[in-house]
Amino acid sequence: MKRNTAARLTCRISPLALLCVAGTLSGASLANTTAADSAKDNDSSIERISVKGHRDQTQMTEPTRELLNVAGSLHDPMAAVFSLPGVVYGGPSSGNLPAVRGSSPSDNAFLIDEMPAGYLFHLFGNSIFQENLLQDFQLDAAAFGSAYGNATGGVFRATLRDPKAGDLQGEAELSGIQAGMLVEGSVAEQQQFFVSARRSTLELFLQNGDELDDGITMYQPPKSQDYQARYLWQIDDQQKLTFTLLGAADTARINISQSSEQGRTDPETVGDASLQTHFDNQQLHYQFTGASSRWDLRYQHSQQGLKQLFGRAQFVNVQEQQHLLKLQNTLELTQDQQLQAGVEWASRDAGYAFDIIPYYCTDHQADCFEQRGDRVQDNSRLRYQTQAAFVQHLMQWSPAIHTEIGVRVDQQSRTDERYVQPRAKLSWDLNDSHQLYWQAGRYSQQADVEKILPLLGNPKLEQPRAIHYLMGHQWQLNPLWQLRTEVYRKYLQALPRAMTEQEPDVALHYSNDTQGVAEGAELLLKKQALDHDWYGWASISYSRSDRTDLRSLETKPYHLDTPLVGNLVFGMPYGDDWDLSARLTIRSGARYTPIVGQKPNPYVPGHQVAVYGELNSATLPVFHRLDMQAERHTQLFGLDARYTIAVINLLNRKNVSGYFLQQSVDGQHYDITPEEDIGIMPALGVKIMF
């Protein structure tokens, strides 16, 4: 395993996942803080459409609130998802994204208000979400409905709340990671707004010229910022118009010396390394709600940018614009039937330039160094359009039987592919306490960008596809306790495979000659929160994930294959002012390819590179971590305030995430060195409401 990913361009050429130098800039990623599960609502009744009686869209749902209050999450929903059953940490090379039920982190869709997000994590692992602006946060881990596309893994859905009416109000926050402010209120009758902005505070503790590690010098301290703004006009009882702005930016610059640990490990990374990345989204949402139907028209314009410099003056520069238009209708046909339909259109225009040493590699390869190519340069554009349409019929056949049957059609102009994807769900209420449900569907996803560019990949590469099957049982033990079990199986098809020099079509770089299977079972026991009473949940997951090379017919475990994952979460109020919480995570070690020797580096004389054994034939040590958190609600300067004290990895467990070949300081020998996650880390924060 190579520690630095900057020299390999294994991330996407898109700000969604291109945090390639984050592994160098920070060894302490807060994205690996696991958290709680908000159980998915499996109520089989059809939601009635009515102008009256809507859920308060200015308030956070209770499951989302519980999710944010878990120890170690620091009120970050993307930190919380890592304790959901079936979710594991994808690692720094994935941009800190989560992996769901045996799929790659890049197989997921991340939506904010039903529209694609930009990137999700800042350089130091904290997400772009402001906790108090969330109305709901959900994960569809498998076999999701026809309304969602461009994903073969899971769908993460964040919904921002509406601004609150009334006089101006807000809050200010300060922690060791970031500072921020939120202001909201009314500007006229039926018109409200909120504005939130946050900026990192790490640059206050780091100065230009500071040495982060032996031989690594900080020339520009990491800076991150994000913003969310919304203006809402409630035109009348039936019509609502919402304008939303979302964005984030990150910058950092370091120098890696030849004598540093990083420079000795990977000499091609020696030199300056810098990163500038940003995204800005503008959304417009018109909603009309009638007596028996609801129309939603959404438009989003996205701008994303990346400038990246790393070893030997290599660089990547990407500037991208996307336009997305969605129209959806929900029609109540009868008291027991509902029809949902929608169409989507999107265009993508990306200008890119690069000068890099490419590594034609996937995440299912023993040694990416063997896939090194000659240095290449290009300056070009990538343009294509996508269209989609879906229809879904919901039927309550009886008080106990409910079905959802739909189909989705996705097509794109790049390779003129079109996929018809049927999906279905059947739920059966055995009685007031027990429900069985079955779900299945076909799914597809756009190919990775860096694998379809002319000089770096195969422009004719097909879209990856998947078939999902899911069966579950939900048992309401009593009004407070719920037990849920699910079993799933996913067939992954047309996955990318990197060509080797021994193959006659090596010039293609990639083909679709990999397939995979992911299967498992999950159990979740949850106790609902009650006034001044404890709440919590316990989950355990068993899974297996593998990939098959269709040319060699070899089947090997996937590198994120993690057979057993357990989470135990507990929270309770203490007195009138305190909230206490704890979270324990235990999981079996992920798969990795062991280093079995070393050989001369043909590109850097005097240095060695690792020789790897059989693909994913070894297992990392068992991972476990205990987080604890205490919050006090009090007054500060006459205003309501909240103090947060958290300790991440309280037991200071040295969890190993991989191994790398490291040269000694004197350069006389090499050692296989473990790479460890963060040790014990305290965190402090204060929030003032005004």
XYZ file of C-alpha atoms in Angstrom:
690
model
C 0.000 0.000 0.000
C 1.476 3.383 -0.968
C 0.938 6.140 1.573
C 0.613 9.018 -0.860
C -2.039 9.005 -3.557
C -1.153 12.332 -5.148
C 1.270 10.795 -7.615
C -1.195 8.280 -8.923
C -4.382 10.060 -9.997
C -6.428 7.169 -8.613
C -9.148 9.577 -7.506
C -11.808 10.989 -9.800
C -11.015 14.007 -11.921
C -13.842 15.788 -10.140
C -13.989 17.735 -6.875
C -16.417 15.131 -5.554
C -13.566 12.805 -4.637
C -10.300 14.466 -5.653
C -8.780 15.075 -2.247
C -5.655 13.275 -3.378
C -3.176 15.072 -1.117
C -5.373 14.837 1.969
C -3.525 11.704 3.036
C -0.316 13.744 3.137
C -1.822 16.849 4.707
C -3.643 15.057 7.497
C -3.310 11.711 9.158
C -6.266 12.457 11.452
C -9.478 12.174 9.481
C -12.610 12.924 11.458
C -14.648 11.204 8.760
C -13.829 7.904 10.431
C -15.899 8.798 13.493
C -18.659 6.250 13.525
C -22.139 7.068 14.791
C -25.762 6.094 15.038
C -28.504 4.639 12.912
C -31.714 6.397 12.052
C -33.878 3.421 11.197
C -35.529 3.594 7.819
C -39.290 4.017 7.964
C -40.936 0.945 6.481
C -44.508 2.092 7.039
C -46.498 0.503 4.246
C -49.261 3.095 4.104
C -49.405 5.508 1.174
C -48.604 9.084 2.086
C -51.652 11.266 1.484
C -51.242 14.513 -0.409
C -52.946 17.417 1.283
C -52.452 21.142 1.480
C -53.057 20.981 5.226
C -51.250 18.982 7.847
C -47.731 19.045 6.416
C -44.854 18.145 8.713
C -43.082 21.261 9.978
C -40.342 21.767 7.391
C -38.432 24.154 9.678
C -37.691 21.445 12.282
C -35.256 18.541 12.262
C -36.695 15.031 12.381
C -36.109 13.128 15.620
C -34.103 10.267 14.021
C -31.779 12.839 12.442
C -31.391 14.629 15.778
C -30.423 11.360 17.461
C -27.934 10.672 14.676
C -26.193 14.009 15.216
C -25.986 13.603 19.000
C -23.906 10.432 18.995
C -20.528 10.545 20.720
C -17.614 11.235 18.410
C -19.690 12.503 15.498
C -19.296 16.125 16.631
C -22.811 16.743 15.234
C -21.642 15.826 11.724
C -24.057 13.562 9.789
C -21.374 12.224 7.447
C -19.316 11.221 10.477
C -22.408 9.531 11.882
C -23.107 7.266 8.912
C -20.129 5.046 9.673
C -22.077 3.252 12.390
C -25.020 2.436 10.169
C -25.198 -1.302 9.464
C -23.305 -2.135 6.291
C -21.312 1.124 6.130
C -17.512 1.068 6.429
C -14.775 3.635 5.976
C -13.515 3.755 2.392
C -10.058 5.107 3.231
C -8.089 8.239 2.220
C -7.743 7.171 -1.426
C -11.548 7.423 -1.770
C -11.664 11.002 -0.465
C -12.899 9.757 2.952
C -16.206 8.598 1.484
C -18.241 5.748 3.006
C -18.569 2.335 1.369
C -21.976 0.634 1.569
C -22.620 -3.119 1.643
C -19.625 -4.315 -0.335
C -19.675 -1.625 -3.020
C -16.971 0.924 -3.730
C -17.302 4.400 -2.147
C -17.565 5.790 -5.679
C -20.701 3.703 -6.312
C -22.869 5.888 -4.060
C -25.018 8.934 -4.815
C -24.979 11.929 -2.460
C -27.976 14.233 -2.747
C -28.859 17.529 -1.091
C -32.537 18.371 -1.574
C -32.751 15.643 -4.253
C -29.912 17.201 -6.290
C -26.279 16.018 -6.575
C -23.877 17.529 -4.073
C -20.375 18.750 -4.812
C -17.715 17.162 -2.657
C -18.698 16.232 0.896
C -15.555 16.433 3.048
C -13.079 19.175 3.794
C -9.364 18.418 3.983
C -9.441 17.409 7.636
C -12.458 15.141 7.297
C -15.280 17.342 8.613
C -18.215 17.498 6.212
C -19.781 20.497 4.498
C -23.093 20.156 6.391
C -24.148 22.713 9.012
C -25.975 20.621 11.606
C -28.767 23.075 12.414
C -29.814 23.395 8.758
C -30.625 19.707 8.319
C -34.268 18.707 8.270
C -33.698 15.052 7.447
C -30.839 12.683 6.643
C -31.400 9.172 5.266
C -29.490 6.312 3.688
C -30.991 3.872 1.192
C -28.389 1.114 1.460
C -29.757 -1.181 -1.278
C -32.682 -1.800 -3.640
C -33.866 1.819 -3.601
C -36.806 3.091 -5.631
C -37.100 4.293 -9.223
C -36.751 7.980 -8.381
C -32.994 7.612 -7.836
C -30.311 6.863 -10.398
C -26.590 7.069 -11.127
C -25.754 4.771 -8.196
C -25.049 1.064 -7.834
C -24.213 1.233 -4.123
C -26.350 3.368 -1.810
C -28.096 6.745 -1.860
C -27.372 9.317 0.865
C -30.125 11.945 1.044
C -29.817 15.179 3.019
C -32.770 17.574 3.132
C -32.233 21.146 4.278
C -34.980 22.661 6.392
C -36.974 25.775 5.566
C -35.990 29.098 7.165
C -37.832 29.997 10.355
C -40.273 32.910 10.306
C -40.179 35.769 12.797
C -37.571 38.186 14.082
C -33.910 37.704 13.250
C -32.310 34.872 15.178
C -29.278 32.678 14.809
C -26.294 31.001 16.379
C -22.508 31.182 16.436
C -20.118 28.264 16.928
C -16.430 27.842 17.664
C -14.318 24.691 17.905
C -10.774 23.578 17.272
C -11.733 22.757 13.686
C -14.035 25.546 12.539
C -16.014 28.664 13.403
C -19.344 29.635 11.924
C -22.508 31.702 12.116
C -26.137 31.200 11.117
C -28.705 34.010 10.766
C -32.348 33.599 9.736
C -35.734 35.272 9.934
C -38.511 36.950 7.954
C -38.034 39.726 5.418
C -41.733 40.057 4.561
C -44.954 38.189 5.122
C -44.569 34.610 3.827
C -40.908 35.251 2.928
C -38.032 33.934 5.028
C -34.307 33.353 4.652
C -31.285 31.827 6.292
C -27.568 32.376 5.691
C -24.860 30.182 7.160
C -21.100 30.405 6.711
C -18.255 28.483 8.302
C -14.478 28.722 8.117
C -11.760 26.470 9.448
C -9.756 27.550 12.486
C -6.778 25.263 11.908
C -4.842 28.048 10.206
C -4.846 29.858 13.560
C -2.643 27.111 14.979
C -0.426 26.589 11.916
C 1.858 29.203 10.381
C 3.763 29.415 7.118
C 7.026 27.563 7.539
C 5.780 25.264 10.295
C 7.128 21.723 10.081
C 4.221 19.284 10.210
C 6.469 16.240 10.263
C 10.148 15.586 9.937
C 10.946 17.100 6.548
C 7.408 18.240 5.614
C 6.980 22.021 5.692
C 3.698 23.933 5.620
C 3.815 26.812 3.137
C 0.086 27.542 3.163
C -1.933 26.293 6.152
C -5.035 24.299 5.213
C -8.087 26.504 4.870
C -11.641 25.353 4.363
C -14.929 27.188 4.161
C -18.517 26.434 3.258
C -21.805 28.268 3.004
C -25.532 27.583 2.699
C -28.191 30.198 2.022
C -31.896 29.894 1.295
C -34.698 32.297 0.423
C -38.253 30.968 0.654
C -41.394 32.591 -0.733
C -44.648 30.924 0.288
C -46.674 32.278 -2.629
C -49.955 30.923 -1.290
C -51.279 27.806 0.437
C -50.464 25.706 -2.625
C -47.292 27.214 -4.075
C -43.782 27.578 -2.701
C -40.629 28.928 -4.370
C -37.200 28.285 -2.865
C -33.805 29.604 -3.969
C -30.764 27.925 -2.403
C -27.011 28.524 -2.570
C -24.487 25.881 -1.504
C -20.726 25.864 -1.739
C -17.387 24.904 -0.239
C -13.684 25.502 -0.847
C -10.380 24.064 0.396
C -6.765 25.102 -0.104
C -3.401 23.875 1.217
C 0.275 23.816 0.200
C 3.211 21.874 1.609
C 6.751 20.908 0.630
C 7.975 17.331 0.970
C 11.733 17.041 1.384
C 13.818 14.091 0.260
C 14.777 13.361 3.891
C 11.167 13.186 5.106
C 9.434 9.901 5.865
C 7.139 10.544 2.915
C 10.048 11.401 0.618
C 11.973 8.286 1.614
C 8.876 6.123 1.143
C 7.874 7.553 -2.243
C 10.666 9.714 -3.727
C 8.497 10.766 -6.657
C 6.390 12.873 -4.277
C 9.356 15.065 -3.285
C 8.702 18.756 -3.937
C 5.755 21.090 -3.611
C 2.253 19.685 -3.206
C -0.780 21.956 -3.288
C -4.524 21.676 -3.611
C -7.261 24.172 -4.440
C -10.762 22.822 -4.834
C -14.238 24.322 -4.692
C -17.847 23.900 -5.730
C -20.753 26.342 -5.961
C -24.347 25.201 -6.507
C -27.377 27.372 -7.242
C -30.765 25.674 -6.866
C -34.283 26.818 -7.714
C -37.244 24.735 -6.518
C -40.904 25.409 -7.338
C -43.509 23.263 -5.603
C -47.254 23.129 -6.248
C -49.429 21.048 -3.922
C -53.028 20.406 -4.902
C -55.790 18.367 -3.360
C -54.596 15.134 -4.970
C -51.266 15.897 -6.645
C -47.913 17.552 -6.057
C -45.540 18.978 -8.667
C -41.840 19.633 -8.028
C -39.709 21.504 -10.558
C -36.006 21.755 -9.673
C -33.092 23.371 -11.480
C -29.455 23.353 -10.395
C -26.386 25.013 -11.854
C -23.083 23.685 -10.513
C -19.554 24.999 -10.866
C -16.650 22.866 -9.666
C -12.949 23.483 -9.820
C -9.703 21.750 -8.955
C -6.073 22.808 -9.135
C -3.604 20.237 -7.907
C 0.196 20.221 -7.954
C 2.372 17.355 -6.762
C 5.769 15.643 -7.186
C 8.034 16.505 -10.127
C 5.836 19.438 -11.186
C 2.897 17.230 -12.087
C -0.450 19.012 -12.125
C -4.163 18.548 -12.705
C -6.503 21.448 -13.489
C -10.253 20.916 -13.891
C -13.030 23.484 -14.349
C -16.499 22.032 -14.738
C -20.075 23.242 -15.155
C -23.250 21.202 -14.916
C -26.905 22.025 -15.493
C -29.603 19.746 -14.100
C -33.379 19.999 -14.534
C -35.882 17.730 -12.745
C -39.666 17.578 -12.982
C -41.575 15.210 -10.694
C -45.255 14.591 -10.075
C -47.018 12.624 -7.354
C -50.653 11.854 -8.149
C -53.140 10.239 -5.783
C -55.235 8.091 -8.105
C -57.560 6.672 -5.455
C -57.541 6.308 -1.715
C -55.291 3.248 -2.106
C -53.248 4.100 -5.210
C -50.562 6.626 -5.970
C -48.565 7.288 -9.139
C -45.143 8.927 -9.084
C -43.369 10.020 -12.251
C -40.483 12.233 -13.238
C -38.064 13.284 -15.970
C -34.487 14.573 -15.711
C -32.072 16.296 -18.066
C -28.449 17.176 -17.367
C -25.483 18.542 -19.297
C -21.849 18.368 -18.275
C -19.028 20.515 -19.648
C -15.585 20.002 -18.127
C -12.398 21.661 -19.272
C -9.276 19.889 -18.071
C -5.519 20.048 -18.364
C -2.934 17.743 -16.854
C 0.717 16.805 -16.908
C 1.089 13.586 -14.937
C 2.608 10.155 -14.672
C -0.516 7.989 -14.972
C -1.134 4.771 -13.090
C -3.710 2.696 -14.983
C -5.197 1.041 -11.955
C -8.442 0.153 -10.166
C -9.203 -0.493 -6.509
C -8.972 -4.242 -7.187
C -5.334 -4.492 -8.199
C -2.407 -5.966 -6.264
C 0.228 -3.416 -7.295
C -0.555 -0.106 -8.980
C 3.167 0.580 -9.407
C 3.220 -2.157 -12.064
C 0.551 -0.188 -13.947
C 2.667 2.932 -14.328
C 2.599 4.619 -17.719
C 4.712 7.241 -19.451
C 4.229 10.869 -18.513
C 1.389 12.417 -20.531
C -0.048 15.887 -21.077
C -3.402 17.009 -22.379
C -5.609 20.082 -22.542
C -9.143 19.373 -23.711
C -12.846 19.277 -22.838
C -15.379 16.605 -21.961
C -18.997 17.262 -22.915
C -22.044 15.026 -22.786
C -25.700 14.977 -21.774
C -27.812 12.568 -19.762
C -31.562 12.012 -19.660
C -33.713 9.930 -17.342
C -37.375 9.161 -16.752
C -39.135 7.076 -14.142
C -42.619 5.993 -13.177
C -43.651 4.202 -9.996
C -47.030 2.848 -8.902
C -47.852 2.474 -5.202
C -50.780 0.264 -4.224
C -52.342 -0.592 -0.865
C -54.008 -3.895 -1.779
C -55.313 -4.481 1.728
C -54.546 -3.201 5.218
C -51.632 -5.659 5.255
C -50.291 -5.749 1.653
C -48.487 -2.856 -0.041
C -46.550 -2.799 -3.337
C -44.314 -0.357 -5.183
C -43.614 -1.249 -8.811
C -41.617 1.052 -11.038
C -39.178 1.409 -13.882
C -36.392 3.875 -14.603
C -34.750 4.624 -17.957
C -31.290 6.223 -18.031
C -29.391 7.233 -21.146
C -26.366 9.370 -21.973
C -24.843 10.773 -25.127
C -21.196 9.865 -24.465
C -21.561 6.237 -25.590
C -25.273 6.299 -26.496
C -26.040 3.777 -23.754
C -29.605 3.307 -22.565
C -30.676 1.162 -19.618
C -34.203 0.127 -18.660
C -34.211 -0.689 -14.950
C -37.284 -2.274 -13.313
C -37.621 -2.035 -9.527
C -40.164 -3.390 -7.062
C -41.052 -3.630 -3.380
C -43.595 -5.792 -1.527
C -44.394 -5.312 2.158
C -46.663 -7.500 4.261
C -47.853 -6.536 7.728
C -48.273 -9.839 9.545
C -49.867 -7.980 12.471
C -49.477 -4.680 14.292
C -45.943 -5.615 15.380
C -44.399 -7.557 12.492
C -43.695 -6.541 8.917
C -41.928 -8.462 6.151
C -40.641 -6.719 3.026
C -38.905 -7.695 -0.204
C -37.147 -5.302 -2.601
C -35.310 -5.776 -5.888
C -34.069 -3.696 -8.781
C -31.573 -3.030 -11.548
C -29.178 -0.063 -11.358
C -26.516 1.715 -13.413
C -23.975 4.473 -12.913
C -21.851 6.802 -15.009
C -18.312 5.523 -15.591
C -15.480 7.098 -13.596
C -14.290 10.220 -15.371
C -10.554 9.501 -15.222
C -11.183 6.100 -16.815
C -12.894 7.516 -19.922
C -10.559 10.384 -20.879
C -8.720 9.682 -24.173
C -5.132 9.595 -22.850
C -5.890 8.227 -19.395
C -8.637 5.728 -20.073
C -11.058 4.188 -22.542
C -13.666 6.582 -24.027
C -15.818 3.560 -24.951
C -15.931 2.193 -21.412
C -19.464 1.120 -20.488
C -21.389 2.123 -17.391
C -21.120 -0.180 -14.351
C -24.379 -1.956 -13.498
C -25.865 -3.864 -10.577
C -28.801 -6.030 -9.517
C -29.981 -5.717 -5.897
C -32.082 -8.119 -3.820
C -33.209 -7.332 -0.270
C -35.415 -9.080 2.278
C -36.210 -7.674 5.706
C -38.229 -8.117 8.864
C -39.207 -5.325 11.233
C -40.519 -6.125 14.710
C -41.985 -3.400 16.904
C -41.347 -5.013 20.284
C -43.210 -2.244 22.124
C -43.713 1.503 21.603
C -40.050 2.181 22.456
C -38.122 -0.844 21.167
C -37.673 -1.953 17.562
C -35.767 -4.884 16.034
C -34.893 -4.921 12.337
C -33.115 -7.608 10.331
C -32.163 -7.507 6.646
C -30.399 -9.847 4.247
C -29.166 -8.662 0.857
C -27.327 -9.775 -2.250
C -25.885 -7.531 -4.951
C -24.549 -8.591 -8.338
C -22.068 -6.028 -9.680
C -21.522 -6.049 -13.443
C -19.320 -4.330 -16.063
C -16.851 -3.025 -13.482
C -13.626 -1.478 -14.828
C -10.548 -3.668 -15.205
C -7.078 -2.261 -15.908
C -5.130 -3.775 -18.811
C -1.633 -5.155 -18.328
C 1.332 -4.891 -20.679
C 1.039 -8.581 -21.535
C -2.396 -8.103 -23.129
C -2.803 -7.232 -26.834
C -5.382 -4.494 -26.150
C -3.307 -2.723 -23.508
C -3.778 0.556 -25.416
C -7.407 0.617 -24.239
C -6.143 0.990 -20.641
C -9.476 -0.275 -19.219
C -12.235 -2.728 -20.096
C -15.476 -3.822 -18.414
C -14.169 -7.306 -17.611
C -14.759 -7.374 -13.851
C -17.838 -8.439 -11.964
C -18.578 -8.943 -8.291
C -20.930 -10.204 -5.619
C -21.717 -8.604 -2.266
C -23.997 -10.286 0.243
C -24.703 -10.097 3.935
C -27.090 -9.908 6.866
C -27.689 -7.084 9.328
C -29.439 -6.745 12.673
C -30.400 -3.504 14.412
C -31.944 -3.221 17.889
C -33.002 0.321 18.733
C -34.602 2.056 21.702
C -36.403 5.292 20.930
C -35.702 8.423 22.935
C -38.201 9.461 25.604
C -38.270 12.650 27.678
C -35.397 12.496 30.192
C -34.723 8.836 29.444
C -31.882 7.026 27.742
C -31.835 5.954 24.113
C -29.504 3.868 22.023
C -29.031 1.049 19.580
C -26.891 -1.965 18.865
C -26.137 -3.226 15.373
C -24.173 -6.119 13.958
C -23.443 -6.880 10.301
C -22.059 -9.921 8.526
C -20.976 -9.508 4.918
C -18.877 -10.937 2.100
C -17.696 -9.120 -1.016
C -15.556 -10.359 -3.904
C -14.571 -9.484 -7.465
C -14.011 -11.772 -10.465
C -11.618 -11.055 -13.328
C -13.526 -12.286 -16.373
C -10.328 -12.733 -18.401
C -8.405 -14.849 -15.913
C -11.574 -16.175 -14.202
C -9.946 -15.543 -10.814
C -12.192 -14.537 -7.914
C -10.614 -12.621 -5.016
C -12.006 -10.866 -1.932
C -12.666 -7.141 -2.349
C -10.318 -4.918 -0.353
C -13.222 -3.490 1.694
C -14.505 -6.967 2.544
C -15.187 -6.614 6.296
C -17.038 -9.711 7.516
C -18.151 -8.489 10.959
C -19.027 -4.953 12.064
C -20.622 -4.110 15.409
C -21.771 -0.777 16.854
C -23.097 0.025 20.316
C -24.494 3.524 20.908
C -25.838 5.036 24.130
C -27.144 8.480 25.050
C -28.951 9.946 28.040
C -29.744 13.261 29.709
C -28.091 13.861 33.085
C -29.975 16.303 35.229
C -31.479 19.343 33.553
C -28.346 20.640 31.831
C -26.222 17.709 30.664
C -26.389 15.191 27.816
C -24.005 12.228 27.917
C -23.261 9.763 25.114
C -20.891 6.950 24.234
C -20.222 4.837 21.183
C -18.222 1.629 20.742
C -17.292 0.301 17.308
C -15.713 -3.100 16.687
C -15.071 -4.541 13.247
C -12.953 -7.244 11.715
C -9.974 -6.061 9.723
C -10.362 -5.240 6.056
C -8.514 -7.143 3.344
C -5.166 -5.980 2.008
C -2.412 -7.206 -0.293
C 0.686 -8.036 1.775
C 4.189 -6.806 0.989
C 6.393 -9.890 0.535
C 9.653 -8.283 -0.542
C 11.341 -5.393 -2.298
C 13.087 -4.680 -5.583
C 14.976 -1.763 -7.172
C 12.887 1.192 -8.292
C 13.525 1.381 -12.061
C 12.600 5.077 -12.146
C 14.537 6.322 -9.087
C 18.033 4.798 -8.779
C 19.088 3.913 -5.257
C 15.541 3.334 -4.044
C 13.435 0.234 -3.584
C 9.753 -0.462 -4.195
C 7.516 -3.061 -2.620
C 6.837 -6.483 -4.074
C 3.283 -7.557 -3.341
C 1.857 -11.002 -2.733
C -1.531 -12.429 -3.634
C -4.293 -9.864 -4.076
C -6.189 -9.161 -0.821
C -4.917 -12.376 0.758
C -4.206 -10.861 4.201
C -6.435 -9.280 6.832
C -5.768 -6.181 8.930
C -5.994 -6.433 12.739
C -9.379 -6.067 14.404
C -10.514 -2.436 14.672
C -12.150 -1.094 17.811
C -12.731 2.394 19.152
C -14.579 3.959 22.064
C -15.793 7.567 21.843
C -17.407 9.555 24.659
C -19.074 12.953 24.714
C -20.640 15.340 27.233
C -22.709 18.433 26.453
C -23.859 21.127 28.824
C -26.727 23.509 28.092
C -26.226 26.794 29.902
C -26.093 30.587 29.517
C -23.253 32.707 28.166
C -23.491 36.511 28.035
C -27.186 36.105 28.826
C -27.750 33.904 25.752
C -28.502 30.197 25.462
C -25.299 28.237 24.898
C -24.059 24.674 24.506
C -20.622 23.389 25.453
C -19.388 20.136 23.912
C -16.530 18.034 25.269
C -15.673 14.876 23.331
C -12.886 12.328 23.437
C -12.400 10.317 20.261
C -10.666 6.954 20.633
C -10.693 7.165 24.430
C -8.682 3.943 24.800
C -6.021 5.232 22.374
C -6.308 2.095 20.260
C -3.637 1.884 17.552
C -5.875 0.801 14.678
C -3.903 -0.213 11.592
C -5.278 0.891 8.214
C -2.506 -0.558 6.039
C 1.213 -1.153 5.560
C 3.869 0.553 3.456
C 7.526 0.050 2.628
C 9.619 2.720 4.349
C 13.282 3.542 3.859
C 15.355 4.099 6.999
C 16.739 7.556 7.780
C 20.256 6.474 6.820
C 18.949 4.888 3.609
C 20.607 1.553 4.376
C 17.536 -0.645 4.717
C 13.750 -0.787 4.312
C 11.054 -1.779 6.799
C 7.401 -2.741 6.416
C 5.687 -0.112 8.546
C 2.057 -0.051 9.703
C -0.031 3.027 8.988
C -2.223 3.864 11.977
C -5.451 5.821 12.319
C -5.754 8.635 14.821
C -4.968 7.987 18.469
C -6.788 9.561 21.386
C -8.074 13.007 20.406
C -10.021 15.470 22.567
C -12.414 17.943 20.962
C -13.998 21.079 22.417
C -16.739 23.280 21.041
C -19.148 26.014 22.048
C -22.333 27.200 20.368
C -24.288 30.352 21.277
C -27.905 30.860 20.216
C -29.259 34.395 19.794
